[in-house]
Amino acid sequence: MSSTHNTELAELGYRQELNRTLSTTDLIIYGLVFMVPIAPWAIFGVVYNESKGMVPLVYLIGLVAMIFTAMSYAQMSQAFPIAGSVYSYVGRGLNPKLGFLAGWTILLDYLLVPTLLYVFAAESMAGIFPDIPKQLWIVLFLVVNTGVNYIGISFTAIVNRLFLAAELLFIVIFIVMAVTAISRGTNGAQFTTAPLFDSGDFTPGLVGTALSIAVLSFLGFDGIATLSEEAKGGRKAAGTAMVVGLLLVAFFFVSQTWLAAMLVPDTQQFGDDEVNNAFFGIVEQVSNHGWQVAFLAMNALAVGIANAVAAQSATSRLLFSMSRDGRLPGFLAHINTRTRVPERAILLVGGLTLVTGLFFVGQVGLIASLVNFGALTSFMLLHVSVVSWYAVRKRSRNVFLHWVSPVIGFLVIGYVLWNAEAAAKIGGLVWLAIGCVVLAWYTTHDRGIRPEHAATGERAAAGERA
């Protein structure tokens, strides 16, 4: 299998440098950790208010919307099983320059996601230790995560498994607590399907709200594609892991929020003083303060370490891939010969995250909106690349996968992007403009070896050594 992978990379113009040790199960676990099965805990109150109590419906709508993007990722990862994710897919399936812009825009997402996670984690830890500055938690989490990623992808996979097991254990604990409380009618709670759909409160505007929330909640499944050169399950491994991971995490989101929503039957809206800790207030209501603290700690560790480790890993692989193609400074393509990780990219991500994390403390809304812009723009280009590569170039007869699905995905993502906050659009367009300048500079100076010439360069180098 190793020789097969090496041949596939050689055909695409690269040689195997990263450590290919991840199974398809590892990829699924990585995706789940990146998306965080307990993600609804931190934003339950906000989503509850926006959705008029129909929180699980928000995640179901989000799943339907994002599954089309997951299928487009699966198709392109099968065609190009390399580490660059959407940068490589759009570059090879559509146009190299558009590929750079797709990589550049999702880089905004990947660089700010760790920042967002550290800010979330610091807020949770502040709820437990109010006297400790939030900035200190950010530094602590970042140092730990950079160390985990630096040691190697195999160690990262072990950490992912441990944290996923812990998160699933807490989900089971909450389900037991919630079902017991509802069965007893705690505070008037009763089993009902109203959180899934309430015709009296449902409005078309709720769909738009749901999509905006869901995009941020489900971000992470796409990060699996950045590990394609470290997967040993064949061309379909990354695509399979993305779709399976998305379905599994949606199940966890819906089941938890359905139960939690049934435990607040008489609340129309959470107040400003309780909205940010609404879920943890429910936990205390059905158990005790000790369990509330335990859930807060689990949330902080899952987001601040497990999720952030996955995000930093994906970002460093994207930087490595773009640098390898001569689209970013060449020093980022350096691989540690012992751990076989892109060490300089990992350290750069750590440094940038430290700066942005300390700067954006307390500004969760702004970070989240900028993250969405980067992801949404690149997703739209991804859908176009599926049509370009399969339907146009390969003349595929699979109408659903290569025409219908990407077109629906493009329209859904376009709708969400069109309705994004003004600050997100302005910040995203500024970032895109900077990317155009960078692209023009690298194009003018013709720096680096392009993907289509990399294989020739490697063979020539091998011949000279011989």
CSV table of C-alpha atoms in Angstrom, one decimal:
chain,number,residue,atom,x,y,z
A,1,MET,CA,0.0,0.0,0.0
A,2,SER,CA,2.9,2.4,0.8
A,3,SER,CA,4.3,2.0,-2.8
A,4,THR,CA,0.8,2.7,-4.1
A,5,HIS,CA,0.6,5.9,-2.1
A,6,ASN,CA,4.1,7.0,-3.3
A,7,THR,CA,3.1,6.4,-6.9
A,8,GLU,CA,-0.1,8.4,-6.5
A,9,LEU,CA,1.9,11.3,-5.0
A,10,ALA,CA,4.6,11.0,-7.7
A,11,GLU,CA,1.9,11.2,-10.4
A,12,LEU,CA,0.7,14.5,-8.8
A,13,GLY,CA,4.2,15.8,-8.7
A,14,TYR,CA,5.2,15.2,-5.1
A,15,ARG,CA,7.2,12.7,-3.0
A,16,GLN,CA,6.1,11.2,0.4
A,17,GLU,CA,7.5,13.3,3.2
A,18,LEU,CA,4.8,13.2,5.9
A,19,ASN,CA,4.4,10.2,8.1
A,20,ARG,CA,1.6,8.0,6.6
A,21,THR,CA,0.2,6.3,9.7
A,22,LEU,CA,-3.4,7.4,10.1
A,23,SER,CA,-6.2,4.9,9.5
A,24,THR,CA,-9.7,5.9,8.3
A,25,THR,CA,-10.9,5.5,11.9
A,26,ASP,CA,-8.1,8.0,13.0
A,27,LEU,CA,-9.4,10.4,10.4
A,28,ILE,CA,-13.0,10.1,11.6
A,29,ILE,CA,-11.8,10.7,15.2
A,30,TYR,CA,-9.8,13.7,14.1
A,31,GLY,CA,-12.8,15.1,12.4
A,32,LEU,CA,-15.0,14.6,15.4
A,33,VAL,CA,-12.5,16.2,17.7
A,34,PHE,CA,-12.1,19.1,15.3
A,35,MET,CA,-15.9,19.6,15.2
A,36,VAL,CA,-16.2,18.9,19.0
A,37,PRO,CA,-19.2,16.7,19.8
A,38,ILE,CA,-19.9,18.9,22.9
A,39,ALA,CA,-19.8,22.1,20.9
A,40,PRO,CA,-23.4,23.0,21.6
A,41,TRP,CA,-22.7,23.4,25.3
A,42,ALA,CA,-21.0,26.8,24.9
A,43,ILE,CA,-23.5,28.4,22.5
A,44,PHE,CA,-26.8,26.6,23.6
A,45,GLY,CA,-28.3,29.8,25.2
A,46,VAL,CA,-27.5,31.9,22.1
A,47,VAL,CA,-28.9,29.3,19.7
A,48,TYR,CA,-32.0,28.8,21.9
A,49,ASN,CA,-32.8,32.4,21.8
A,50,GLU,CA,-32.3,32.8,18.1
A,51,SER,CA,-34.3,29.6,17.2
A,52,LYS,CA,-37.1,30.1,19.7
A,53,GLY,CA,-36.2,26.9,21.5
A,54,MET,CA,-35.8,24.8,18.3
A,55,VAL,CA,-32.1,24.1,18.8
A,56,PRO,CA,-31.9,20.6,17.4
A,57,LEU,CA,-33.8,21.8,14.3
A,58,VAL,CA,-30.9,24.3,13.7
A,59,TYR,CA,-28.4,21.5,13.6
A,60,LEU,CA,-30.6,19.3,11.4
A,61,ILE,CA,-30.9,22.1,8.9
A,62,GLY,CA,-27.2,22.7,9.2
A,63,LEU,CA,-26.5,19.0,8.5
A,64,VAL,CA,-28.6,19.0,5.3
A,65,ALA,CA,-26.8,22.2,4.1
A,66,MET,CA,-23.3,21.0,4.9
A,67,ILE,CA,-23.6,17.5,3.6
A,68,PHE,CA,-23.4,18.8,0.0
A,69,THR,CA,-20.1,20.5,0.8
A,70,ALA,CA,-18.9,17.3,2.4
A,71,MET,CA,-19.7,15.3,-0.7
A,72,SER,CA,-17.9,17.8,-2.9
A,73,TYR,CA,-14.8,17.5,-0.6
A,74,ALA,CA,-15.1,13.7,-0.9
A,75,GLN,CA,-15.1,13.8,-4.7
A,76,MET,CA,-12.1,16.1,-4.9
A,77,SER,CA,-10.1,14.3,-2.2
A,78,GLN,CA,-10.5,11.1,-4.2
A,79,ALA,CA,-9.2,12.8,-7.3
A,80,PHE,CA,-6.3,14.5,-5.6
A,81,PRO,CA,-5.3,12.7,-2.3
A,82,ILE,CA,-2.8,15.4,-1.2
A,83,ALA,CA,-2.4,17.6,1.8
A,84,GLY,CA,-3.5,21.0,0.4
A,85,SER,CA,-7.3,20.4,0.8
A,86,VAL,CA,-9.4,23.0,-1.0
A,87,TYR,CA,-6.2,24.9,-2.2
A,88,SER,CA,-5.1,21.8,-4.1
A,89,TYR,CA,-8.6,20.8,-5.2
A,90,VAL,CA,-9.5,24.2,-6.7
A,91,GLY,CA,-6.0,24.7,-8.1
A,92,ARG,CA,-6.0,21.4,-10.0
A,93,GLY,CA,-9.7,21.1,-10.7
A,94,LEU,CA,-10.4,24.7,-11.8
A,95,ASN,CA,-7.4,27.1,-12.0
A,96,PRO,CA,-4.1,27.4,-10.1
A,97,LYS,CA,-4.6,31.1,-9.4
A,98,LEU,CA,-8.1,30.5,-8.1
A,99,GLY,CA,-6.7,27.6,-6.1
A,100,PHE,CA,-4.3,30.0,-4.3
A,101,LEU,CA,-7.2,32.3,-3.5
A,102,ALA,CA,-9.3,29.4,-2.2
A,103,GLY,CA,-6.3,28.4,0.0
A,104,TRP,CA,-5.8,32.0,1.1
A,105,THR,CA,-9.4,32.5,2.1
A,106,ILE,CA,-9.7,29.3,4.0
A,107,LEU,CA,-6.4,30.2,5.7
A,108,LEU,CA,-8.3,33.0,7.3
A,109,ASP,CA,-10.6,30.4,8.7
A,110,TYR,CA,-7.8,28.0,9.8
A,111,LEU,CA,-5.7,30.8,11.4
A,112,LEU,CA,-8.6,32.2,13.4
A,113,VAL,CA,-10.3,29.0,14.4
A,114,PRO,CA,-7.5,28.2,17.0
A,115,THR,CA,-7.9,31.8,18.2
A,116,LEU,CA,-11.6,31.4,18.6
A,117,LEU,CA,-11.1,28.1,20.5
A,118,TYR,CA,-8.6,29.6,22.9
A,119,VAL,CA,-11.0,32.5,23.7
A,120,PHE,CA,-13.9,30.1,24.2
A,121,ALA,CA,-11.7,27.9,26.5
A,122,ALA,CA,-10.4,30.9,28.5
A,123,GLU,CA,-14.0,32.0,29.1
A,124,SER,CA,-14.9,28.5,30.4
A,125,MET,CA,-11.9,28.5,32.7
A,126,ALA,CA,-12.7,32.0,34.0
A,127,GLY,CA,-16.0,30.5,35.1
A,128,ILE,CA,-14.1,28.1,37.3
A,129,PHE,CA,-11.1,30.3,38.3
A,130,PRO,CA,-12.4,33.9,38.0
A,131,ASP,CA,-9.2,35.4,39.6
A,132,ILE,CA,-6.8,34.0,36.9
A,133,PRO,CA,-6.5,36.2,33.9
A,134,LYS,CA,-7.9,34.8,30.7
A,135,GLN,CA,-4.7,35.6,28.8
A,136,LEU,CA,-2.8,33.2,31.0
A,137,TRP,CA,-5.1,30.3,30.0
A,138,ILE,CA,-4.6,31.2,26.3
A,139,VAL,CA,-0.8,31.0,26.7
A,140,LEU,CA,-1.0,27.7,28.6
A,141,PHE,CA,-3.3,26.0,26.1
A,142,LEU,CA,-1.2,27.2,23.2
A,143,VAL,CA,2.1,25.9,24.6
A,144,VAL,CA,0.5,22.4,25.3
A,145,ASN,CA,-1.0,22.2,21.9
A,146,THR,CA,2.1,23.2,20.0
A,147,GLY,CA,4.0,20.6,21.9
A,148,VAL,CA,1.5,17.9,21.0
A,149,ASN,CA,1.6,18.8,17.3
A,150,TYR,CA,5.4,19.0,17.3
A,151,ILE,CA,5.9,15.5,18.7
A,152,GLY,CA,4.2,14.0,15.7
A,153,ILE,CA,1.0,12.9,14.0
A,154,SER,CA,0.9,9.5,15.8
A,155,PHE,CA,1.0,11.2,19.2
A,156,THR,CA,-1.7,13.7,18.0
A,157,ALA,CA,-3.9,10.7,17.1
A,158,ILE,CA,-3.5,9.3,20.6
A,159,VAL,CA,-4.5,12.6,22.2
A,160,ASN,CA,-7.5,12.8,19.9
A,161,ARG,CA,-8.7,9.3,20.9
A,162,LEU,CA,-8.3,10.1,24.6
A,163,PHE,CA,-10.2,13.4,24.4
A,164,LEU,CA,-13.0,12.0,22.2
A,165,ALA,CA,-13.5,9.2,24.7
A,166,ALA,CA,-13.8,11.8,27.5
A,167,GLU,CA,-16.3,13.9,25.5
A,168,LEU,CA,-18.4,10.9,24.7
A,169,LEU,CA,-18.4,9.9,28.4
A,170,PHE,CA,-19.7,13.3,29.4
A,171,ILE,CA,-22.4,13.1,26.7
A,172,VAL,CA,-23.6,9.8,28.1
A,173,ILE,CA,-23.6,11.3,31.6
A,174,PHE,CA,-25.7,14.2,30.5
A,175,ILE,CA,-28.1,12.0,28.6
A,176,VAL,CA,-28.6,9.9,31.8
A,177,MET,CA,-29.1,13.1,33.9
A,178,ALA,CA,-31.5,14.7,31.4
A,179,VAL,CA,-33.6,11.6,30.7
A,180,THR,CA,-33.9,11.0,34.5
A,181,ALA,CA,-34.9,14.6,35.1
A,182,ILE,CA,-37.5,14.7,32.3
A,183,SER,CA,-39.0,11.4,33.5
A,184,ARG,CA,-39.4,13.0,36.9
A,185,GLY,CA,-40.9,16.1,35.4
A,186,THR,CA,-38.3,18.4,36.9
A,187,ASN,CA,-39.5,22.0,36.7
A,188,GLY,CA,-42.3,20.9,34.5
A,189,ALA,CA,-40.1,19.2,31.9
A,190,GLN,CA,-41.7,16.6,29.6
A,191,PHE,CA,-40.8,14.6,26.5
A,192,THR,CA,-41.9,16.5,23.4
A,193,THR,CA,-41.0,17.0,19.8
A,194,ALA,CA,-41.5,20.8,20.0
A,195,PRO,CA,-37.7,21.4,20.0
A,196,LEU,CA,-37.4,19.5,16.7
A,197,PHE,CA,-40.2,21.5,15.1
A,198,ASP,CA,-42.8,23.9,16.4
A,199,SER,CA,-45.1,25.1,13.7
A,200,GLY,CA,-46.3,28.0,15.9
A,201,ASP,CA,-42.9,29.6,16.2
A,202,PHE,CA,-41.3,28.4,12.9
A,203,THR,CA,-40.5,31.1,10.3
A,204,PRO,CA,-38.5,31.1,7.1
A,205,GLY,CA,-36.0,33.5,8.7
A,206,LEU,CA,-35.2,30.8,11.2
A,207,VAL,CA,-33.6,28.8,8.3
A,208,GLY,CA,-31.2,31.6,7.5
A,209,THR,CA,-30.3,31.9,11.2
A,210,ALA,CA,-29.8,28.1,11.4
A,211,LEU,CA,-27.5,28.1,8.4
A,212,SER,CA,-25.3,30.8,9.8
A,213,ILE,CA,-25.0,29.0,13.2
A,214,ALA,CA,-24.5,25.6,11.6
A,215,VAL,CA,-21.6,26.6,9.3
A,216,LEU,CA,-19.5,27.6,12.3
A,217,SER,CA,-20.6,24.5,14.3
A,218,PHE,CA,-19.8,22.0,11.6
A,219,LEU,CA,-16.5,23.6,10.5
A,220,GLY,CA,-13.8,21.0,11.0
A,221,PHE,CA,-14.9,18.1,8.8
A,222,ASP,CA,-13.0,19.8,6.0
A,223,GLY,CA,-9.8,19.7,8.0
A,224,ILE,CA,-9.7,15.9,7.5
A,225,ALA,CA,-8.6,16.6,3.9
A,226,THR,CA,-5.4,18.3,5.0
A,227,LEU,CA,-4.3,14.9,6.4
A,228,SER,CA,-4.6,13.0,3.1
A,229,GLU,CA,-0.8,12.5,2.8
A,230,GLU,CA,-0.8,11.0,6.3
A,231,ALA,CA,-3.7,8.6,5.7
A,232,LYS,CA,-3.1,4.9,4.8
A,233,GLY,CA,-6.7,4.0,3.8
A,234,GLY,CA,-6.5,4.8,0.1
A,235,ARG,CA,-8.0,7.5,-2.1
A,236,LYS,CA,-11.5,7.3,-0.6
A,237,ALA,CA,-10.3,7.4,3.1
A,238,ALA,CA,-10.5,11.2,3.6
A,239,GLY,CA,-13.9,11.5,1.8
A,240,THR,CA,-15.4,8.6,3.7
A,241,ALA,CA,-14.1,10.1,7.0
A,242,MET,CA,-15.6,13.5,6.2
A,243,VAL,CA,-19.1,12.3,5.5
A,244,VAL,CA,-19.2,9.8,8.4
A,245,GLY,CA,-17.8,12.4,10.8
A,246,LEU,CA,-20.3,15.0,9.8
A,247,LEU,CA,-23.2,12.5,10.3
A,248,LEU,CA,-21.9,11.3,13.7
A,249,VAL,CA,-21.3,14.8,15.1
A,250,ALA,CA,-24.8,15.9,13.9
A,251,PHE,CA,-26.3,13.0,15.8
A,252,PHE,CA,-24.5,14.1,19.0
A,253,PHE,CA,-25.5,17.8,18.5
A,254,VAL,CA,-29.2,16.9,17.9
A,255,SER,CA,-29.5,14.4,20.8
A,256,GLN,CA,-27.9,16.7,23.4
A,257,THR,CA,-29.8,19.8,22.4
A,258,TRP,CA,-33.1,18.1,22.1
A,259,LEU,CA,-32.8,16.9,25.7
A,260,ALA,CA,-31.5,20.2,27.0
A,261,ALA,CA,-34.3,22.1,25.3
A,262,MET,CA,-36.9,19.9,27.0
A,263,LEU,CA,-35.5,21.0,30.3
A,264,VAL,CA,-36.3,24.6,29.8
A,265,PRO,CA,-40.1,24.3,28.8
A,266,ASP,CA,-41.2,27.6,30.4
A,267,THR,CA,-38.3,29.8,29.2
A,268,GLN,CA,-38.9,31.9,26.0
A,269,GLN,CA,-35.5,33.6,26.2
A,270,PHE,CA,-32.4,33.4,28.3
A,271,GLY,CA,-31.4,36.7,29.8
A,272,ASP,CA,-28.1,38.5,29.2
A,273,ASP,CA,-26.8,37.3,32.5
A,274,GLU,CA,-27.4,33.6,31.8
A,275,VAL,CA,-27.3,33.1,28.0
A,276,ASN,CA,-23.6,32.3,27.9
A,277,ASN,CA,-23.8,29.6,30.5
A,278,ALA,CA,-27.3,28.4,29.8
A,279,PHE,CA,-26.3,24.7,29.2
A,280,PHE,CA,-24.2,24.6,32.3
A,281,GLY,CA,-27.1,26.1,34.3
A,282,ILE,CA,-29.2,23.2,33.1
A,283,VAL,CA,-26.6,20.7,34.2
A,284,GLU,CA,-26.6,22.2,37.7
A,285,GLN,CA,-30.4,22.2,37.7
A,286,VAL,CA,-30.6,18.4,37.1
A,287,SER,CA,-27.6,17.5,39.2
A,288,ASN,CA,-25.4,19.8,41.4
A,289,HIS,CA,-22.8,22.5,41.4
A,290,GLY,CA,-20.0,19.9,41.3
A,291,TRP,CA,-21.2,18.4,38.1
A,292,GLN,CA,-21.6,21.9,36.6
A,293,VAL,CA,-17.9,22.6,37.3
A,294,ALA,CA,-16.9,19.3,35.8
A,295,PHE,CA,-18.8,20.1,32.6
A,296,LEU,CA,-17.2,23.5,32.4
A,297,ALA,CA,-13.8,22.0,32.8
A,298,MET,CA,-14.5,19.3,30.2
A,299,ASN,CA,-15.7,22.0,27.8
A,300,ALA,CA,-12.6,24.1,28.3
A,301,LEU,CA,-10.2,21.1,27.8
A,302,ALA,CA,-12.0,19.8,24.8
A,303,VAL,CA,-12.0,23.2,23.1
A,304,GLY,CA,-8.7,24.6,24.4
A,305,ILE,CA,-6.7,21.4,23.8
A,306,ALA,CA,-8.3,18.7,21.7
A,307,ASN,CA,-10.1,21.0,19.2
A,308,ALA,CA,-7.2,23.5,19.1
A,309,VAL,CA,-4.7,20.7,18.5
A,310,ALA,CA,-6.7,19.5,15.5
A,311,ALA,CA,-7.1,23.1,14.1
A,312,GLN,CA,-3.4,23.8,14.5
A,313,SER,CA,-2.6,20.6,12.7
A,314,ALA,CA,-4.8,21.4,9.8
A,315,THR,CA,-3.5,24.9,9.5
A,316,SER,CA,0.1,23.8,9.5
A,317,ARG,CA,-0.5,21.2,6.7
A,318,LEU,CA,-2.2,23.9,4.5
A,319,LEU,CA,0.8,26.2,5.0
A,320,PHE,CA,3.1,23.3,4.2
A,321,SER,CA,1.2,22.5,1.0
A,322,MET,CA,1.1,26.1,-0.3
A,323,SER,CA,4.8,26.6,0.6
A,324,ARG,CA,5.8,23.4,-1.2
A,325,ASP,CA,4.2,24.7,-4.4
A,326,GLY,CA,6.1,28.0,-4.1
A,327,ARG,CA,3.0,30.0,-3.2
A,328,LEU,CA,4.2,31.0,0.3
A,329,PRO,CA,7.7,31.4,1.7
A,330,GLY,CA,9.7,28.2,1.1
A,331,PHE,CA,10.9,27.8,4.7
A,332,LEU,CA,7.4,26.6,5.7
A,333,ALA,CA,7.8,23.5,3.6
A,334,HIS,CA,10.5,22.2,5.9
A,335,ILE,CA,9.8,18.7,7.4
A,336,ASN,CA,11.4,17.6,10.7
A,337,THR,CA,13.4,14.5,9.7
A,338,ARG,CA,12.7,12.7,13.0
A,339,THR,CA,9.0,13.5,13.7
A,340,ARG,CA,8.1,14.1,10.0
A,341,VAL,CA,5.9,17.0,10.7
A,342,PRO,CA,6.0,20.5,9.1
A,343,GLU,CA,7.7,22.0,12.2
A,344,ARG,CA,8.2,25.5,11.0
A,345,ALA,CA,4.6,25.8,9.9
A,346,ILE,CA,3.4,24.5,13.3
A,347,LEU,CA,5.6,27.0,15.2
A,348,LEU,CA,4.4,29.9,12.9
A,349,VAL,CA,0.7,28.9,13.5
A,350,GLY,CA,1.5,28.8,17.3
A,351,GLY,CA,3.1,32.3,17.2
A,352,LEU,CA,0.3,33.9,15.1
A,353,THR,CA,-2.4,32.3,17.3
A,354,LEU,CA,-0.7,33.7,20.4
A,355,VAL,CA,-0.8,37.2,19.0
A,356,THR,CA,-4.4,37.0,17.8
A,357,GLY,CA,-5.7,35.2,20.9
A,358,LEU,CA,-4.4,37.8,23.2
A,359,PHE,CA,-5.7,40.6,20.9
A,360,PHE,CA,-9.2,39.1,20.5
A,361,VAL,CA,-10.0,38.2,24.1
A,362,GLY,CA,-13.7,38.9,24.7
A,363,GLN,CA,-14.5,39.4,21.0
A,364,VAL,CA,-16.0,36.0,20.1
A,365,GLY,CA,-18.6,37.4,17.7
A,366,LEU,CA,-16.1,39.2,15.5
A,367,ILE,CA,-13.7,36.2,15.3
A,368,ALA,CA,-16.6,33.9,14.4
A,369,SER,CA,-17.9,36.1,11.6
A,370,LEU,CA,-14.4,36.3,10.0
A,371,VAL,CA,-14.0,32.5,10.3
A,372,ASN,CA,-17.2,32.0,8.5
A,373,PHE,CA,-16.2,34.3,5.6
A,374,GLY,CA,-13.0,32.4,4.9
A,375,ALA,CA,-14.7,29.0,5.0
A,376,LEU,CA,-17.7,30.0,2.9
A,377,THR,CA,-15.7,31.6,0.1
A,378,SER,CA,-13.4,28.6,-0.3
A,379,PHE,CA,-16.4,26.2,-0.2
A,380,MET,CA,-18.1,28.0,-3.1
A,381,LEU,CA,-14.9,27.6,-5.2
A,382,LEU,CA,-14.8,24.0,-4.1
A,383,HIS,CA,-18.2,23.3,-5.6
A,384,VAL,CA,-17.3,25.0,-8.8
A,385,SER,CA,-14.1,22.9,-9.1
A,386,VAL,CA,-16.2,19.6,-8.8
A,387,VAL,CA,-18.3,20.7,-11.8
A,388,SER,CA,-15.2,21.8,-13.7
A,389,TRP,CA,-13.1,18.7,-13.0
A,390,TYR,CA,-15.7,15.9,-13.2
A,391,ALA,CA,-18.6,17.2,-15.2
A,392,VAL,CA,-16.7,19.3,-17.8
A,393,ARG,CA,-13.2,17.8,-18.1
A,394,LYS,CA,-14.0,14.2,-17.3
A,395,ARG,CA,-17.5,14.3,-18.9
A,396,SER,CA,-18.9,12.4,-15.9
A,397,ARG,CA,-22.3,10.9,-16.2
A,398,ASN,CA,-23.0,11.0,-12.5
A,399,VAL,CA,-25.4,13.9,-12.7
A,400,PHE,CA,-26.2,14.0,-9.0
A,401,LEU,CA,-22.6,14.0,-7.5
A,402,HIS,CA,-21.0,16.1,-10.2
A,403,TRP,CA,-23.8,18.5,-11.1
A,404,VAL,CA,-26.8,18.6,-8.8
A,405,SER,CA,-25.0,18.2,-5.4
A,406,PRO,CA,-22.3,20.9,-6.0
A,407,VAL,CA,-24.8,23.3,-7.5
A,408,ILE,CA,-27.1,23.0,-4.5
A,409,GLY,CA,-24.0,23.3,-2.2
A,410,PHE,CA,-22.9,26.4,-4.0
A,411,LEU,CA,-26.3,28.0,-3.7
A,412,VAL,CA,-26.7,27.2,0.0
A,413,ILE,CA,-23.2,28.5,0.8
A,414,GLY,CA,-23.7,31.6,-1.4
A,415,TYR,CA,-27.0,32.4,0.5
A,416,VAL,CA,-25.2,32.2,3.9
A,417,LEU,CA,-22.3,34.3,2.6
A,418,TRP,CA,-24.7,36.9,1.1
A,419,ASN,CA,-26.4,37.3,4.5
A,420,ALA,CA,-23.2,37.4,6.6
A,421,GLU,CA,-22.5,40.4,8.9
A,422,ALA,CA,-21.1,43.5,7.3
A,423,ALA,CA,-18.0,43.3,9.5
A,424,ALA,CA,-17.3,39.8,8.2
A,425,LYS,CA,-17.6,40.9,4.6
A,426,ILE,CA,-15.4,43.9,5.0
A,427,GLY,CA,-12.7,42.0,6.9
A,428,GLY,CA,-12.9,39.0,4.5
A,429,LEU,CA,-12.6,41.2,1.4
A,430,VAL,CA,-9.6,43.0,2.9
A,431,TRP,CA,-8.0,39.6,3.5
A,432,LEU,CA,-8.8,38.5,0.0
A,433,ALA,CA,-7.3,41.8,-1.4
A,434,ILE,CA,-4.1,41.0,0.5
A,435,GLY,CA,-4.1,37.5,-1.0
A,436,CYS,CA,-4.4,39.0,-4.5
A,437,VAL,CA,-1.3,41.1,-3.9
A,438,VAL,CA,0.6,38.1,-2.6
A,439,LEU,CA,-0.5,36.0,-5.6
A,440,ALA,CA,0.6,38.8,-8.0
A,441,TRP,CA,4.0,39.1,-6.4
A,442,TYR,CA,4.7,35.3,-6.5
A,443,THR,CA,3.4,35.1,-10.1
A,444,THR,CA,5.5,38.0,-11.2
A,445,HIS,CA,8.7,36.6,-9.5
A,446,ASP,CA,7.8,33.0,-10.6
A,447,ARG,CA,9.1,31.7,-7.3
A,448,GLY,CA,9.2,28.0,-6.4
A,449,ILE,CA,8.4,24.8,-8.2
A,450,ARG,CA,4.9,24.5,-9.5
A,451,PRO,CA,3.0,21.3,-8.9
A,452,GLU,CA,3.0,20.3,-12.5
A,453,HIS,CA,6.8,20.6,-12.6
A,454,ALA,CA,7.6,19.1,-9.2
A,455,ALA,CA,7.8,15.5,-10.3
A,456,THR,CA,10.2,16.5,-13.2
A,457,GLY,CA,12.3,18.4,-10.7
A,458,GLU,CA,12.5,15.5,-8.3
A,459,ARG,CA,13.5,13.1,-11.1
A,460,ALA,CA,16.1,15.5,-12.4
A,461,ALA,CA,17.5,15.8,-8.9
A,462,ALA,CA,17.6,12.1,-8.4
A,463,GLY,CA,19.4,11.7,-11.7
A,464,GLU,CA,22.0,14.3,-10.7
A,465,ARG,CA,22.6,12.5,-7.4
A,466,ALA,CA,23.0,9.2,-9.2
